[in-house]
Coordinates of C-alpha atoms and ligand atoms in Angstrom, one line a residue:
M1 CA 168.9 85.1 130.3
S2 CA 170.7 85.6 133.6
D3 CA 172.9 82.5 133.1
D4 CA 174.9 84.2 130.3
A5 CA 175.4 87.4 132.2
R6 CA 178.9 88.8 132.7
D7 CA 180.2 91.5 134.9
V8 CA 179.2 95.0 133.7
P9 CA 180.0 98.4 135.1
S10 CA 176.9 99.7 136.8
P11 CA 175.4 102.8 135.3
T12 CA 176.2 104.9 138.4
S13 CA 179.9 104.1 138.0
A14 CA 179.9 105.9 134.6
T15 CA 181.5 109.3 134.9
A16 CA 182.3 111.8 132.1
S17 CA 183.2 110.3 128.8
P18 CA 186.9 110.7 127.7
A19 CA 186.1 113.9 125.6
E20 CA 184.2 115.5 128.5
A21 CA 187.1 114.9 130.7
G22 CA 189.1 117.5 128.8
G23 CA 192.1 117.1 126.4
Q24 CA 190.8 119.5 123.7
P25 CA 193.3 122.2 122.4
E26 CA 192.5 126.0 122.6
P27 CA 190.7 127.1 119.4
R28 CA 192.9 129.4 117.2
P29 CA 193.4 130.1 113.5
A30 CA 196.4 127.6 113.1
L31 CA 194.2 124.9 114.7
E32 CA 191.3 125.6 112.3
Q33 CA 193.8 125.4 109.4
L34 CA 195.0 122.0 110.7
Y35 CA 191.4 120.8 110.9
R36 CA 190.7 122.0 107.3
G37 CA 193.8 120.0 106.3
F38 CA 192.3 116.9 107.9
T39 CA 189.0 117.4 106.1
D40 CA 190.7 117.9 102.7
E41 CA 192.6 114.7 103.2
Q42 CA 189.7 112.6 104.5
L43 CA 191.1 112.4 108.0
V44 CA 189.4 112.6 111.4
P45 CA 191.3 113.2 114.6
L46 CA 190.4 110.8 117.4
W47 CA 190.4 113.5 120.1
T48 CA 187.3 115.3 118.8
E49 CA 185.3 112.0 118.3
I50 CA 186.3 109.9 121.1
G51 CA 183.1 110.6 123.1
N52 CA 181.0 109.1 120.2
L53 CA 183.5 106.3 119.4
M54 CA 184.1 105.1 122.9
P55 CA 181.0 105.7 125.0
M56 CA 181.0 104.4 128.6
Q57 CA 178.2 102.1 127.6
P58 CA 176.3 101.5 124.3
T59 CA 174.5 104.5 122.9
P60 CA 172.8 103.1 119.8
V61 CA 171.1 105.5 117.4
T62 CA 168.4 102.8 117.0
Q63 CA 165.2 103.9 118.7
P64 CA 162.6 102.0 120.6
H65 CA 159.6 101.9 118.3
M66 CA 156.2 100.2 118.0
W67 CA 154.4 99.4 114.7
R68 CA 150.7 98.7 115.0
W69 CA 149.3 95.7 113.1
Q70 CA 146.1 97.5 112.6
H71 CA 148.1 100.1 110.6
L72 CA 150.4 97.6 108.8
L73 CA 147.8 95.3 107.5
P74 CA 145.6 97.8 105.6
L75 CA 148.7 99.2 104.0
A76 CA 149.8 95.8 103.0
E77 CA 146.3 95.1 101.6
R78 CA 146.5 98.3 99.6
A79 CA 149.9 97.3 98.2
G80 CA 148.2 94.0 97.3
D81 CA 145.7 96.0 95.2
L82 CA 148.3 98.3 93.5
V83 CA 151.6 96.5 93.3
P84 CA 152.2 93.3 91.3
V85 CA 154.6 90.7 92.6
G86 CA 157.0 89.0 90.2
R87 CA 160.5 88.9 88.8
G88 CA 162.6 92.0 89.6
G89 CA 160.7 93.3 92.7
E90 CA 160.7 89.6 93.9
R91 CA 158.6 90.2 97.0
R92 CA 155.7 92.3 98.2
A93 CA 157.5 93.0 101.5
I94 CA 157.2 96.3 103.3
A95 CA 160.1 96.9 105.7
L96 CA 159.9 98.4 109.1
A97 CA 162.2 101.4 109.1
N98 CA 163.6 102.4 112.5
P99 CA 163.2 106.1 113.0
G100 CA 166.8 106.3 114.3
L101 CA 168.4 104.8 111.2
G102 CA 168.0 107.7 108.8
G103 CA 165.3 106.2 106.6
A104 CA 167.1 102.9 105.8
P105 CA 164.7 100.0 105.6
Y106 CA 166.2 98.4 108.7
A107 CA 164.4 97.7 112.0
T108 CA 167.8 97.7 113.8
P109 CA 171.5 97.9 112.6
T110 CA 171.5 94.1 112.1
L111 CA 167.9 93.1 111.6
W112 CA 165.3 93.5 108.8
A113 CA 161.7 93.0 109.6
A114 CA 158.9 93.3 107.1
I115 CA 155.2 92.5 106.5
Q116 CA 154.8 90.4 103.4
Y117 CA 151.5 90.0 101.5
L118 CA 150.4 87.5 98.9
N119 CA 147.0 87.7 97.1
P120 CA 144.9 84.6 96.4
R121 CA 146.6 82.3 93.7
E122 CA 149.6 84.6 93.6
S123 CA 153.2 83.4 93.7
A124 CA 156.6 85.0 94.4
P125 CA 159.5 83.8 92.2
E126 CA 162.3 81.6 93.4
H127 CA 165.7 83.0 94.3
R128 CA 168.5 82.6 96.8
H129 CA 170.7 85.0 98.7
S130 CA 173.4 84.8 101.4
Q131 CA 171.1 86.6 103.9
N132 CA 169.4 84.3 106.4
A133 CA 165.7 84.5 106.5
F134 CA 162.6 83.3 108.4
R135 CA 158.9 83.8 108.4
F136 CA 156.6 84.0 111.4
V137 CA 152.8 83.7 110.9
V138 CA 150.6 85.8 113.2
E139 CA 147.4 85.0 111.3
G140 CA 146.1 83.2 108.2
E141 CA 147.1 80.2 106.1
G142 CA 147.1 79.0 102.6
V143 CA 150.6 79.9 101.5
W144 CA 153.3 77.3 100.9
T145 CA 156.9 78.4 100.9
V146 CA 159.1 76.1 98.7
V147 CA 162.6 75.8 100.1
D148 CA 165.1 74.0 97.9
G149 CA 162.1 72.2 96.2
D150 CA 160.4 71.3 99.5
P151 CA 156.9 72.8 99.9
V152 CA 156.4 74.0 103.5
A153 CA 152.9 75.0 104.7
M154 CA 152.5 78.3 106.6
R155 CA 149.9 78.6 109.3
R156 CA 149.3 80.8 112.4
G157 CA 152.0 80.4 115.0
D158 CA 154.4 78.6 112.7
F159 CA 158.1 79.7 112.5
L160 CA 159.7 78.8 109.2
L161 CA 163.3 78.9 108.1
T162 CA 165.0 79.9 104.9
P163 CA 168.7 79.8 105.8
G164 CA 171.2 81.6 103.6
W165 CA 171.8 80.3 100.0
H166 CA 168.7 78.1 99.9
F167 CA 166.4 78.7 96.9
H168 CA 162.9 79.7 98.0
G169 CA 159.7 81.0 96.5
H170 CA 156.1 81.3 97.9
H171 CA 152.7 80.6 96.5
N172 CA 149.2 81.1 97.8
V173 CA 147.0 78.3 96.8
S174 CA 143.9 79.6 98.7
D175 CA 141.1 82.0 98.0
A176 CA 142.2 84.3 100.8
P177 CA 145.2 86.7 100.9
M178 CA 147.9 86.1 103.5
A179 CA 150.3 88.3 105.4
W180 CA 153.2 87.4 107.6
L181 CA 156.3 88.7 109.2
D182 CA 159.7 88.3 107.5
G183 CA 162.9 88.5 109.5
L184 CA 166.4 88.6 107.8
D185 CA 169.9 89.6 108.7
I186 CA 170.0 92.0 105.7
P187 CA 171.5 95.1 107.4
F188 CA 174.3 93.0 108.9
V189 CA 175.1 91.5 105.5
H190 CA 174.9 94.9 103.9
Y191 CA 177.2 96.7 106.3
T192 CA 179.7 93.8 106.2
G193 CA 179.7 93.6 102.3
S194 CA 178.9 90.0 102.3
A195 CA 175.7 89.9 100.1
F196 CA 175.2 87.5 97.2
F197 CA 172.0 86.9 95.2
E198 CA 170.9 84.5 92.5
F199 CA 167.7 84.2 90.6
G200 CA 165.9 80.8 90.4
P201 CA 162.8 79.8 88.4
E202 CA 160.0 82.3 88.1
Q203 CA 157.4 79.7 89.1
V204 CA 157.8 77.7 92.3
S205 CA 159.5 74.4 91.5
D206 CA 156.9 72.2 93.4
T207 CA 153.3 73.2 93.5
S208 CA 152.1 70.3 95.7
T209 CA 150.6 71.2 99.1
P210 CA 151.6 68.6 101.7
A211 CA 150.7 69.2 105.3
R212 CA 154.3 68.4 106.3
S213 CA 157.4 69.2 104.4
R214 CA 160.1 66.6 103.7
A215 CA 162.4 68.5 106.1
E216 CA 159.9 68.1 108.9
R217 CA 159.4 64.4 108.2
L218 CA 163.1 63.8 108.4
W219 CA 164.0 66.2 111.3
A220 CA 161.1 67.4 113.3
H221 CA 160.6 64.5 115.8
P222 CA 161.2 65.6 119.4
G223 CA 164.7 64.6 120.6
L224 CA 165.4 62.3 117.6
R225 CA 167.7 62.8 114.6
P226 CA 168.2 60.6 111.6
V227 CA 171.3 58.4 112.0
S228 CA 172.0 58.8 108.3
R229 CA 172.7 62.5 108.9
S230 CA 175.2 62.7 111.8
Q231 CA 177.1 65.9 110.8
R232 CA 176.6 69.3 112.5
E233 CA 174.7 71.8 110.2
T234 CA 175.4 75.6 110.2
S235 CA 171.7 76.2 110.2
S236 CA 168.8 74.1 111.4
P237 CA 167.5 71.6 108.9
I238 CA 163.9 71.9 110.4
A239 CA 162.0 74.0 107.8
A240 CA 159.0 74.7 110.1
Y241 CA 158.6 74.8 113.8
R242 CA 154.9 74.1 114.3
W243 CA 152.7 76.1 116.6
E244 CA 151.3 73.0 118.3
Y245 CA 154.7 72.1 119.7
T246 CA 155.6 75.7 120.7
D247 CA 152.3 76.1 122.4
A248 CA 152.6 72.7 124.3
A249 CA 156.1 73.5 125.5
L250 CA 155.1 76.8 126.9
A251 CA 151.9 75.4 128.5
D252 CA 153.9 72.6 130.1
Q253 CA 156.4 75.1 131.6
L254 CA 153.6 76.9 133.4
V255 CA 151.9 73.7 134.6
L256 CA 155.3 72.5 135.9
E257 CA 155.7 75.8 137.7
D258 CA 152.3 75.3 139.3
E259 CA 153.5 71.8 140.4
G260 CA 156.6 73.4 142.0
H261 CA 159.2 72.3 139.4
P262 CA 161.7 74.7 137.9
G263 CA 161.8 75.5 134.2
V264 CA 160.4 79.0 133.7
V265 CA 162.6 82.1 133.1
E266 CA 161.1 83.8 136.1
P267 CA 157.7 83.5 138.0
G268 CA 154.8 83.5 135.5
H269 CA 157.2 83.8 132.5
A270 CA 157.6 80.7 130.2
A271 CA 160.0 80.9 127.2
V272 CA 161.4 78.6 124.6
R273 CA 164.2 79.1 122.1
F274 CA 164.0 77.6 118.6
S275 CA 167.1 75.4 118.2
N276 CA 169.2 73.6 115.6
P277 CA 168.9 69.9 116.4
T278 CA 172.3 69.2 115.0
T279 CA 174.1 71.5 117.4
G280 CA 171.6 72.5 120.1
G281 CA 172.5 76.1 119.2
D282 CA 170.6 78.8 117.4
V283 CA 168.6 78.1 114.2
M284 CA 170.8 80.2 112.0
P285 CA 174.3 81.7 112.4
T286 CA 173.2 85.3 112.9
L287 CA 169.6 85.0 114.2
R288 CA 168.1 83.7 117.4
A289 CA 164.4 83.2 117.7
E290 CA 162.2 82.6 120.8
F291 CA 158.7 82.4 122.0
H292 CA 157.6 83.9 125.4
R293 CA 154.4 83.4 127.4
L294 CA 153.4 85.6 130.4
R295 CA 150.7 84.6 132.7
R296 CA 147.9 87.1 133.5
D297 CA 149.3 90.1 135.6
T298 CA 153.0 89.0 135.3
V299 CA 155.5 91.8 135.1
T300 CA 159.0 90.8 134.0
A301 CA 162.2 91.9 135.7
S302 CA 163.8 94.8 133.8
S303 CA 166.7 93.5 131.7
R304 CA 169.0 94.8 129.0
E305 CA 171.5 93.2 126.7
V306 CA 174.0 93.9 124.0
G307 CA 172.4 93.4 120.6
S308 CA 169.0 94.3 119.3
S309 CA 165.6 92.5 119.1
V310 CA 162.3 92.6 117.3
W311 CA 159.2 91.3 119.1
Q312 CA 155.7 90.6 117.8
V313 CA 152.7 90.1 120.0
F314 CA 151.1 86.8 119.0
D315 CA 148.2 86.9 121.4
G316 CA 146.8 88.7 124.4
R317 CA 147.4 92.2 125.5
G318 CA 149.9 94.0 127.7
T319 CA 152.3 96.8 128.3
V320 CA 155.8 97.2 126.9
R321 CA 158.3 99.5 128.5
I322 CA 161.6 100.1 126.6
G323 CA 164.0 102.6 128.2
D324 CA 161.7 105.5 129.2
R325 CA 159.1 104.8 126.5
E326 CA 155.9 102.8 127.2
W327 CA 153.2 101.4 124.9
S328 CA 150.2 99.1 125.3
A329 CA 150.4 96.3 122.7
E330 CA 148.0 93.7 121.3
R331 CA 147.9 91.0 118.6
G332 CA 150.3 91.6 115.7
D333 CA 152.0 94.7 117.1
I334 CA 155.7 94.7 116.5
F335 CA 158.3 96.5 118.5
V336 CA 162.1 97.0 118.5
V337 CA 164.4 96.9 121.5
P338 CA 167.7 98.6 120.8
S339 CA 171.0 97.4 122.2
W340 CA 171.4 98.0 125.9
A341 CA 167.9 99.5 126.3
S342 CA 166.0 98.1 129.3
L343 CA 162.9 96.1 128.6
V344 CA 159.9 95.4 130.9
L345 CA 156.9 93.4 129.7
A346 CA 153.6 93.3 131.6
A347 CA 150.7 91.0 130.7
D348 CA 147.1 92.0 131.1
D349 CA 145.1 88.8 130.4
G350 CA 148.1 86.8 129.4
L351 CA 150.6 87.6 126.7
D352 CA 152.2 85.5 124.0
L353 CA 155.2 87.0 122.1
F354 CA 157.5 85.9 119.3
R355 CA 161.0 87.4 119.5
F356 CA 164.0 87.4 117.2
C357 CA 167.4 89.0 117.8
D358 CA 171.1 89.1 116.7
T359 CA 172.6 87.6 119.8
P360 CA 174.4 84.8 118.0
I361 CA 176.7 87.4 116.4
F362 CA 177.7 88.9 119.7
E363 CA 178.0 85.6 121.5
R364 CA 180.4 84.4 118.8
L365 CA 182.5 87.6 119.2
H366 CA 182.5 87.3 123.0
A367 CA 180.8 90.7 123.1
H368 CA 177.5 89.7 124.6
R369 CA 176.5 91.2 128.0
V370 CA 173.2 90.9 129.9
Q371 CA 172.1 92.8 132.9
V372 CA 168.9 91.7 134.8
E373 CA 167.6 94.1 137.5
G374 CA 167.5 92.5 140.9
A375 CA 169.4 89.4 139.7
H376 CA 172.0 88.1 142.1
R377 CA 175.6 88.6 140.9
Ligands
1HN401 C1 163.2 87.9 100.4 O1 163.7 86.9 99.6 C2 162.1 87.6 101.1 O2 162.0 85.4 100.4 C3 161.6 88.6 102.0 O3 160.2 86.2 101.3 C4 162.2 89.8 102.1 C5 163.9 91.3 101.5 C6 165.0 91.6 100.7 C7 165.6 90.7 99.9 C8 165.0 89.4 99.8 C9 161.4 86.3 100.9 C10 163.3 90.1 101.4 C11 163.9 89.1 100.5

């Protein structure tokens, strides 16, 4: 994280905001009349709003928040009893609504996160949309997501992509229900007026259940790409990043640390980023995804950055401090880190976490900043 840091004003250098520094006219009837004229004509004067519009540093309305898996799962199961899945509703997905965002089904101003649930033998119809999407599986198996006709198995620990405008549907071939985490850039696409949607077949287009998708067979060999496909792709062509590889990469980082070789983010903290093999960059244009592993008793440096993140505990137990809030967290729990809120993670026994965020947007706009406490600048 520290390598992309840029100079930022320290919090102590922040004085009064422009509005607090004065510059407001004396109230009098003529002024009130002027302001009524503004309201009637759909106008807002800058001088009354500048404090909100130009804060000294980000003041997001998004709140730090923790959703408990032990509460999410029974509600998803109940939805599985009561709510059919099919054409129209499309998905039995229940969105995490940030308490700072006025009831909108958005985890952050850019990110959608939901728990999705499929009963045994159920399927969700095919469609495509401009929003980029992924699945992360914290428990269970038995569902195949079919992406542009390519069936992709979903199992615990796997990270699966559905980049924008690719047809996709899901079907559960097993006798057990399955729940997973969906992440999409829905709020970003909504606020920017860039949403498109198209229905596909109501039944998934390929009901076979291969262990590996065609996309993996072509693309998911470490450090190798097919010579026949030399172009750069906007999104990663790897449909599924399998847990065995993520787990091995994290385990190796910690063993290398024991052997005195660099590679971890900070002592006791291993992390990997899911990448697009055709560019080396992020998996999708708006979404970054990572996996973090903390050794027992590791406490991370406090850090904050522009842009928001959603984290899910994959395994273990620990403490999460976001700004001045603190929670204990265990398997399945999901939490939101708003822009520029400080984050400290502490592992009890060891802690594995999946994370996704909107950083690619801010990097592309040259608006990304990171501040890591105690880091040398
Ligand atoms: C969608 O297509 C999925 O494919 C999940 O599983 C959540 C939320 C809004 C719109 C489309 C999926 C979605 C979604």
